[in-house]
Tab-separated table of C-alpha atoms and ligand atoms in Angstrom:
chain	number	residue	atom	x	y	z
A	10	MET	CA	9.591	-31.106	-43.426
A	11	LYS	CA	6.089	-32.432	-42.911
A	12	LYS	CA	7.313	-34.320	-39.849
A	13	VAL	CA	8.859	-31.166	-38.350
A	14	LEU	CA	5.598	-29.275	-38.869
A	15	LEU	CA	3.611	-32.039	-37.240
A	16	VAL	CA	5.906	-32.154	-34.194
A	17	ALA	CA	5.717	-28.358	-33.901
A	18	LEU	CA	1.913	-28.486	-34.059
A	19	LEU	CA	1.866	-31.211	-31.410
A	20	LEU	CA	4.135	-29.169	-29.136
A	21	ILE	CA	1.901	-26.116	-29.543
A	22	CYS	CA	-1.163	-28.223	-28.624
A	23	ILE	CA	0.641	-29.635	-25.545
A	24	PHE	CA	1.699	-26.115	-24.511
A	25	PHE	CA	-1.874	-24.810	-24.630
A	26	ALA	CA	-3.305	-27.922	-22.946
A	27	CYS	CA	-0.845	-27.663	-20.044
A	28	ARG	CA	-1.183	-23.903	-19.591
A	29	LYS	CA	-3.050	-23.089	-16.407
A	30	GLU	CA	-6.136	-20.850	-16.606
A	31	GLU	CA	-5.056	-17.242	-16.261
A	32	PRO	CA	-6.390	-15.838	-12.975
A	33	SER	CA	-9.220	-13.526	-13.866
A	34	HIS	CA	-8.575	-9.864	-13.110
A	35	PRO	CA	-11.767	-8.097	-12.142
A	36	GLU	CA	-12.156	-4.537	-13.331
A	37	LEU	CA	-13.745	-3.591	-10.022
A	38	VAL	CA	-13.474	-5.055	-6.520
A	39	LEU	CA	-16.265	-4.117	-4.089
A	40	ARG	CA	-15.581	-4.450	-0.358
A	41	TYR	CA	-18.546	-5.957	1.524
A	42	ALA	CA	-18.792	-5.830	5.340
A	43	ASP	CA	-20.730	-8.111	7.704
A	44	ASN	CA	-20.446	-8.274	11.490
A	45	GLN	CA	-21.312	-11.996	11.538
A	46	SER	CA	-18.885	-14.907	11.062
A	47	THR	CA	-18.285	-17.408	8.297
A	48	GLY	CA	-21.017	-20.048	8.436
A	49	TYR	CA	-23.666	-17.547	9.589
A	50	PRO	CA	-26.555	-17.342	7.050
A	51	THR	CA	-25.981	-13.690	6.098
A	52	VAL	CA	-22.286	-14.274	5.377
A	53	GLU	CA	-22.930	-17.451	3.389
A	54	ALA	CA	-25.638	-15.689	1.382
A	55	ALA	CA	-23.265	-12.792	0.675
A	56	LYS	CA	-20.728	-15.303	-0.655
A	57	TYR	CA	-23.447	-16.744	-2.872
A	58	MET	CA	-24.275	-13.242	-4.135
A	59	ALA	CA	-20.570	-12.650	-4.884
A	60	GLU	CA	-20.441	-15.863	-6.953
A	61	LEU	CA	-23.545	-14.829	-8.904
A	62	VAL	CA	-22.148	-11.358	-9.570
A	63	LYS	CA	-18.830	-12.779	-10.753
A	64	LYS	CA	-20.615	-15.175	-13.097
A	65	ARG	CA	-23.162	-12.701	-14.449
A	66	THR	CA	-20.619	-9.902	-15.055
A	67	GLY	CA	-18.189	-12.259	-16.780
A	68	GLY	CA	-15.699	-11.866	-13.908
A	69	LYS	CA	-15.530	-8.079	-14.313
A	70	ILE	CA	-16.871	-7.360	-10.824
A	71	GLU	CA	-15.698	-9.087	-7.676
A	72	ILE	CA	-17.365	-8.693	-4.294
A	73	ARG	CA	-14.870	-9.379	-1.530
A	74	ILE	CA	-16.519	-10.324	1.782
A	75	TYR	CA	-15.099	-9.105	5.107
A	76	PRO	CA	-16.948	-10.896	7.965
A	77	ASP	CA	-16.490	-10.662	11.764
A	78	SER	CA	-16.679	-6.838	11.922
A	79	VAL	CA	-13.126	-6.604	10.525
A	80	LEU	CA	-14.114	-3.377	8.760
A	81	GLY	CA	-15.744	-2.027	11.939
A	82	SER	CA	-18.997	-2.208	13.897
A	83	GLU	CA	-22.263	-1.742	11.962
A	84	ASN	CA	-22.411	1.943	12.947
A	85	SER	CA	-18.882	2.600	11.820
A	86	VAL	CA	-19.469	0.683	8.549
A	87	MET	CA	-22.560	2.797	7.922
A	88	GLU	CA	-20.543	5.993	8.379
A	89	GLN	CA	-17.765	4.679	6.123
A	90	MET	CA	-20.325	3.792	3.476
A	91	THR	CA	-21.785	7.276	3.355
A	92	TYR	CA	-18.452	8.661	2.105
A	93	GLY	CA	-17.658	5.632	-0.071
A	94	GLY	CA	-14.981	4.032	2.164
A	95	ILE	CA	-16.864	0.708	2.125
A	96	ASP	CA	-18.854	-0.346	-0.932
A	97	MET	CA	-21.417	-2.830	0.361
A	98	SER	CA	-22.707	-4.228	3.628
A	99	ARG	CA	-25.490	-6.080	5.374
A	100	PHE	CA	-27.156	-4.191	8.213
A	101	SER	CA	-29.628	-5.083	10.915
A	102	LEU	CA	-32.776	-2.968	10.812
A	103	GLY	CA	-31.948	-2.063	14.425
A	104	THR	CA	-28.824	-0.255	13.211
A	105	LEU	CA	-30.432	1.193	10.118
A	106	SER	CA	-33.299	2.903	11.883
A	107	ARG	CA	-30.777	5.107	13.664
A	108	PHE	CA	-29.750	6.482	10.263
A	109	PHE	CA	-33.171	6.180	8.597
A	110	PRO	CA	-35.696	7.103	11.340
A	111	GLU	CA	-38.615	6.300	9.000
A	112	LEU	CA	-37.695	2.630	9.464
A	113	TRP	CA	-38.738	2.841	13.082
A	114	THR	CA	-42.238	1.668	12.150
A	115	LEU	CA	-40.824	-1.696	11.014
A	116	GLN	CA	-39.049	-2.049	14.312
A	117	LEU	CA	-42.146	-1.839	16.486
A	118	PRO	CA	-42.442	-4.744	18.932
A	119	TYR	CA	-44.978	-7.474	18.145
A	120	LEU	CA	-45.663	-5.891	14.752
A	121	TYR	CA	-46.094	-9.168	12.860
A	122	THR	CA	-47.996	-12.266	13.841
A	123	ASP	CA	-45.228	-14.551	12.557
A	124	SER	CA	-42.440	-14.914	10.017
A	125	GLU	CA	-44.815	-15.521	7.080
A	126	HIS	CA	-46.628	-12.298	7.918
A	127	MET	CA	-43.372	-10.328	7.931
A	128	TRP	CA	-42.362	-11.763	4.550
A	129	ARG	CA	-45.739	-10.954	3.014
A	130	VAL	CA	-45.104	-7.342	4.055
A	131	LEU	CA	-41.439	-7.147	2.997
A	132	ASP	CA	-42.027	-8.914	-0.314
A	133	GLY	CA	-44.890	-6.548	-1.109
A	134	ASP	CA	-45.349	-2.817	-1.687
A	135	ILE	CA	-44.404	-1.837	1.854
A	136	GLY	CA	-41.053	-3.668	1.690
A	137	ASP	CA	-40.311	-2.107	-1.722
A	138	MET	CA	-41.277	1.317	-0.451
A	139	TYR	CA	-38.831	1.114	2.459
A	140	LEU	CA	-35.996	-0.156	0.247
A	141	ARG	CA	-36.596	2.825	-2.030
A	142	GLU	CA	-36.792	5.281	0.891
A	143	MET	CA	-33.429	4.092	2.132
A	144	SER	CA	-31.807	5.213	-1.099
A	145	GLY	CA	-31.807	8.896	-0.240
A	146	LYS	CA	-28.602	9.175	1.776
A	147	GLY	CA	-25.856	7.934	-0.483
A	148	ILE	CA	-26.654	4.307	0.338
A	149	ILE	CA	-29.004	2.112	-1.647
A	150	GLY	CA	-31.083	-0.759	-0.236
A	151	LEU	CA	-30.890	-3.867	-2.455
A	152	ALA	CA	-32.559	-6.775	-0.670
A	153	TRP	CA	-33.975	-8.066	2.597
A	154	TYR	CA	-32.393	-10.913	4.553
A	155	ASP	CA	-34.106	-12.848	7.348
A	156	ALA	CA	-32.974	-12.458	10.947
A	157	GLY	CA	-35.822	-14.279	12.688
A	158	ALA	CA	-37.339	-13.028	15.919
A	159	ARG	CA	-35.517	-11.565	18.895
A	160	SER	CA	-36.104	-12.677	22.478
A	161	PHE	CA	-34.590	-11.862	25.865
A	162	TYR	CA	-31.891	-13.910	27.585
A	163	THR	CA	-30.382	-13.458	30.978
A	164	ARG	CA	-27.577	-14.610	33.255
A	165	THR	CA	-29.905	-15.345	36.152
A	166	PRO	CA	-33.146	-17.357	36.020
A	167	ILE	CA	-36.246	-15.536	34.862
A	168	SER	CA	-39.725	-16.911	34.775
A	169	SER	CA	-41.988	-14.137	33.580
A	170	PHE	CA	-42.381	-10.602	32.318
A	171	ALA	CA	-42.100	-9.381	35.908
A	172	SER	CA	-38.585	-10.836	36.252
A	173	LEU	CA	-37.315	-8.551	33.494
A	174	GLN	CA	-38.051	-5.481	35.578
A	175	ASP	CA	-34.982	-3.730	36.988
A	176	LEU	CA	-32.606	-5.899	34.944
A	177	THR	CA	-29.888	-4.273	32.848
A	178	ILE	CA	-30.429	-5.324	29.247
A	179	ARG	CA	-28.098	-4.702	26.301
A	180	VAL	CA	-29.686	-3.172	23.209
A	181	GLN	CA	-28.397	-2.114	19.800
A	182	GLU	CA	-27.099	1.447	19.511
A	183	ASN	CA	-30.489	2.934	18.845
A	184	ASP	CA	-32.518	5.154	21.200
A	185	MET	CA	-35.864	3.771	20.051
A	186	MET	CA	-34.709	0.356	21.095
A	187	SER	CA	-33.646	1.660	24.501
A	188	ARG	CA	-37.075	3.214	24.905
A	189	THR	CA	-38.775	-0.101	24.108
A	190	ILE	CA	-36.787	-1.909	26.774
A	191	GLU	CA	-37.352	0.835	29.334
A	192	LEU	CA	-41.112	0.495	28.886
A	193	LEU	CA	-40.703	-2.976	30.381
A	194	GLY	CA	-39.196	-1.468	33.501
A	195	ALA	CA	-35.690	-2.684	32.574
A	196	GLU	CA	-32.583	-0.549	32.130
A	197	ALA	CA	-31.267	-0.420	28.553
A	198	VAL	CA	-27.534	-0.262	27.827
A	199	GLN	CA	-26.390	0.353	24.242
A	200	ILE	CA	-23.393	-1.841	23.380
A	201	PRO	CA	-21.998	-2.840	19.955
A	202	TYR	CA	-22.725	-6.446	18.996
A	203	GLY	CA	-19.099	-7.600	19.222
A	204	ASP	CA	-18.797	-6.465	22.866
A	205	VAL	CA	-21.913	-8.125	24.289
A	206	TYR	CA	-20.262	-11.398	25.293
A	207	SER	CA	-17.630	-9.661	27.387
A	208	ALA	CA	-20.269	-7.337	28.924
A	209	LEU	CA	-22.231	-10.426	30.014
A	210	GLN	CA	-19.127	-12.132	31.340
A	211	LYS	CA	-17.952	-9.080	33.242
A	212	LEU	CA	-21.456	-8.752	34.746
A	213	ARG	CA	-21.836	-5.289	33.214
A	214	ILE	CA	-25.290	-6.348	32.024
A	215	ASP	CA	-27.837	-8.885	33.276
A	216	GLY	CA	-28.966	-9.916	29.833
A	217	ALA	CA	-29.527	-9.035	26.208
A	218	GLU	CA	-31.931	-9.794	23.407
A	219	ASN	CA	-31.317	-11.307	20.004
A	220	ASN	CA	-32.290	-14.105	17.625
A	221	LEU	CA	-31.269	-17.695	18.346
A	222	PRO	CA	-28.496	-18.016	15.724
A	223	SER	CA	-26.769	-14.842	16.999
A	224	TYR	CA	-27.196	-16.027	20.606
A	225	VAL	CA	-25.403	-19.274	19.838
A	226	PHE	CA	-22.858	-18.016	17.259
A	227	MET	CA	-21.613	-15.372	19.699
A	228	ASP	CA	-21.532	-17.829	22.666
A	229	HIS	CA	-23.994	-15.695	24.629
A	230	ASN	CA	-25.657	-18.987	25.644
A	231	GLN	CA	-22.520	-19.756	27.702
A	232	ALA	CA	-22.883	-16.553	29.725
A	233	ALA	CA	-26.683	-16.099	29.760
A	234	PRO	CA	-28.381	-19.510	29.721
A	235	TYR	CA	-32.011	-18.404	30.356
A	236	PHE	CA	-33.837	-17.741	27.085
A	237	TYR	CA	-37.247	-16.107	27.441
A	238	GLN	CA	-38.886	-16.775	24.090
A	239	ASP	CA	-41.211	-13.793	23.748
A	240	GLU	CA	-40.109	-12.906	20.171
A	241	HIS	CA	-40.713	-9.187	20.705
A	242	PHE	CA	-38.881	-7.911	17.598
A	243	ARG	CA	-38.634	-9.193	14.046
A	244	LEU	CA	-35.822	-7.108	12.618
A	245	PRO	CA	-34.883	-8.147	9.094
A	246	GLU	CA	-31.519	-7.252	7.607
A	247	VAL	CA	-30.817	-5.168	4.505
A	248	VAL	CA	-28.087	-5.633	1.895
A	249	MET	CA	-26.851	-2.203	0.793
A	250	ILE	CA	-24.490	-0.637	-1.720
A	251	SER	CA	-23.050	2.874	-1.573
A	252	ALA	CA	-24.082	5.313	-4.296
A	253	ASP	CA	-20.366	5.770	-5.066
A	254	ALA	CA	-19.891	2.049	-5.652
A	255	GLN	CA	-23.002	1.938	-7.800
A	256	LYS	CA	-21.577	4.720	-9.986
A	257	LYS	CA	-18.350	2.755	-10.439
A	258	VAL	CA	-20.368	-0.321	-11.409
A	259	SER	CA	-22.359	1.691	-13.915
A	260	ALA	CA	-19.188	3.166	-15.435
A	261	ILE	CA	-18.065	-0.357	-16.382
A	262	ASP	CA	-21.461	-1.268	-17.818
A	263	PRO	CA	-24.783	0.393	-16.912
A	264	GLY	CA	-26.451	-3.042	-17.187
A	265	PHE	CA	-24.321	-4.316	-14.289
A	266	VAL	CA	-26.305	-2.158	-11.844
A	267	GLU	CA	-29.399	-4.243	-12.484
A	268	ILE	CA	-27.358	-7.435	-12.402
A	269	ILE	CA	-26.112	-6.615	-8.893
A	270	GLU	CA	-29.659	-5.791	-7.764
A	271	ALA	CA	-30.931	-9.107	-9.113
A	272	CYS	CA	-28.045	-11.071	-7.541
A	273	ALA	CA	-28.752	-9.423	-4.167
A	274	ARG	CA	-32.431	-10.393	-4.408
A	275	ASP	CA	-31.526	-13.967	-5.415
A	276	SER	CA	-29.156	-14.196	-2.467
A	277	GLY	CA	-32.061	-13.046	-0.271
A	278	VAL	CA	-34.097	-16.076	-1.299
A	279	TYR	CA	-31.109	-18.297	-0.562
A	280	GLU	CA	-30.515	-16.645	2.824
A	281	ARG	CA	-34.077	-17.315	3.989
A	282	LYS	CA	-33.563	-21.014	3.390
A	283	LEU	CA	-30.239	-20.967	5.250
A	284	TRP	CA	-31.872	-18.989	8.031
A	285	GLN	CA	-34.508	-21.620	8.737
A	286	GLU	CA	-31.895	-24.365	8.855
A	287	GLU	CA	-29.684	-22.289	11.154
A	288	GLU	CA	-32.527	-21.478	13.551
A	289	ASN	CA	-33.155	-25.210	14.053
A	290	ARG	CA	-29.451	-25.936	14.441
A	291	ALA	CA	-29.023	-23.095	16.935
A	292	TYR	CA	-31.958	-24.348	18.991
A	293	GLU	CA	-30.429	-27.848	19.166
A	294	LYS	CA	-27.047	-26.427	20.147
A	295	ALA	CA	-28.623	-24.234	22.825
A	296	VAL	CA	-30.493	-27.194	24.306
A	297	GLN	CA	-27.345	-29.320	24.296
A	298	SER	CA	-25.400	-26.567	26.044
A	299	GLY	CA	-27.951	-26.581	28.876
A	300	VAL	CA	-29.969	-23.471	28.031
A	301	THR	CA	-33.335	-23.214	29.787
A	302	PHE	CA	-36.069	-22.056	27.412
A	303	ILE	CA	-38.932	-20.180	29.032
A	304	ILE	CA	-42.146	-19.881	27.007
A	305	PRO	CA	-44.153	-16.876	28.229
A	306	SER	CA	-47.690	-17.619	29.365
A	307	ASP	CA	-50.655	-15.978	27.592
A	308	GLU	CA	-51.008	-13.561	30.526
A	309	ASP	CA	-47.344	-12.666	30.213
A	310	MET	CA	-47.634	-12.024	26.498
A	311	PHE	CA	-50.631	-9.833	27.145
A	312	ALA	CA	-48.736	-7.867	29.804
A	313	LEU	CA	-45.716	-7.434	27.504
A	314	LYS	CA	-47.840	-6.131	24.651
A	315	GLN	CA	-49.714	-3.795	26.994
A	316	ALA	CA	-46.440	-2.405	28.322
A	317	MET	CA	-45.289	-1.607	24.790
A	318	GLU	CA	-48.590	-0.120	23.672
A	319	PRO	CA	-47.431	3.531	24.231
A	320	LEU	CA	-45.077	3.121	21.255
A	321	TYR	CA	-48.089	2.625	19.006
A	322	HIS	CA	-49.927	5.611	20.512
A	323	GLU	CA	-46.961	7.892	19.811
A	324	LEU	CA	-46.979	7.180	16.061
A	325	GLY	CA	-47.744	9.948	13.591
A	326	GLN	CA	-50.602	9.689	11.103
A	327	LYS	CA	-48.453	8.268	8.259
A	328	GLU	CA	-46.872	5.592	10.474
A	329	ARG	CA	-50.255	4.657	11.921
A	330	GLU	CA	-51.573	4.070	8.408
A	331	ILE	CA	-48.577	1.882	7.579
A	332	VAL	CA	-49.131	-0.155	10.736
A	333	GLU	CA	-52.757	-0.648	9.702
A	334	ARG	CA	-51.698	-1.762	6.232
A	335	ILE	CA	-49.184	-4.162	7.797
A	336	ARG	CA	-51.874	-5.598	10.049
A	337	ASP	CA	-54.152	-6.103	7.032
A	338	THR	CA	-51.455	-7.826	4.976
B	24	GCU	C1	-28.185	-9.484	14.821
B	24	GCU	C2	-27.768	-8.869	13.515
B	24	GCU	C3	-26.487	-8.054	13.657
B	24	GCU	C4	-26.649	-7.046	14.765
B	24	GCU	C5	-26.998	-7.781	16.028
B	24	GCU	C6	-27.107	-6.873	17.240
B	24	GCU	O1	-27.291	-10.448	15.210
B	24	GCU	O2	-27.541	-9.867	12.555
B	24	GCU	O3	-26.209	-7.417	12.456
B	24	GCU	O4	-25.481	-6.299	14.939
B	24	GCU	O5	-28.212	-8.474	15.837
B	24	GCU	O6	-27.886	-7.182	18.124
B	24	GCU	O7	-26.384	-5.879	17.307
């Protein structure tokens, strides 16, 4: 009898040892959109955030990432988020300021002296204030991601500020951005990010402007190999969640709302590190592919800043004060 019991016990132990881990079934799946591809810093950081959320909510919440604009362009994702069709996304400030005009101040050209300056501002009161202000329209700002500095690139050789005049330059779908480009004497054409490569190839535009990783990831370097490194915009990105999704999270456990906020911020720190690595890699790739980098002269930089000065004169009192605070930061 004892022997039978022992064998039975052994069999039970073997059964449990061999049983595969049950797949975890999250109580809530959040759909997260990004218009960049796998490998791009924002997408990799979103994956990192998803891992953190899974771990810290004991597997109850899963964030499923949809890269490559599969859920739509940034504008369409923004609209879908306002009625809860998409739960989370990462947006460029250039897209956001169309929906949140108060963000325009952060989009002013040559606003920061360098990347460190921008991060001092975004990590401080001003950055927090803007994240809070973005929470009024059914979408909540969670964290900032880096997107470097944007410069111009063209199909045909350019050597200076003057060569940009009369060119047709693609901009994000945002009238303020068009205005900025027009102040340089160029013609602005608003085109969604995913269509820029074909617009360059089909000669619909003479050039565009973006950061180096986007330039290389989207193969724009193949079509527009002259990169004029004037770094006119520093447009960070924002990770956002819809108010609807946040309510669903809170219904599972009100503490999970804070967990998601913390995971988004942690992924922001991770993304900045990835961003720096990717900027270097993109530069190497651009050089290897034969891109000509043009560094504007001091006179050129002066002329560019002068041309964009009207944007600063048109600011209201509140925006002017913010610009002053940014300059003092
Ligand atoms: C950057 C940003 C994208 C944005 C794009 C653009 O690449 O990461 O989110 O769509 O600029 O110029 O449209």
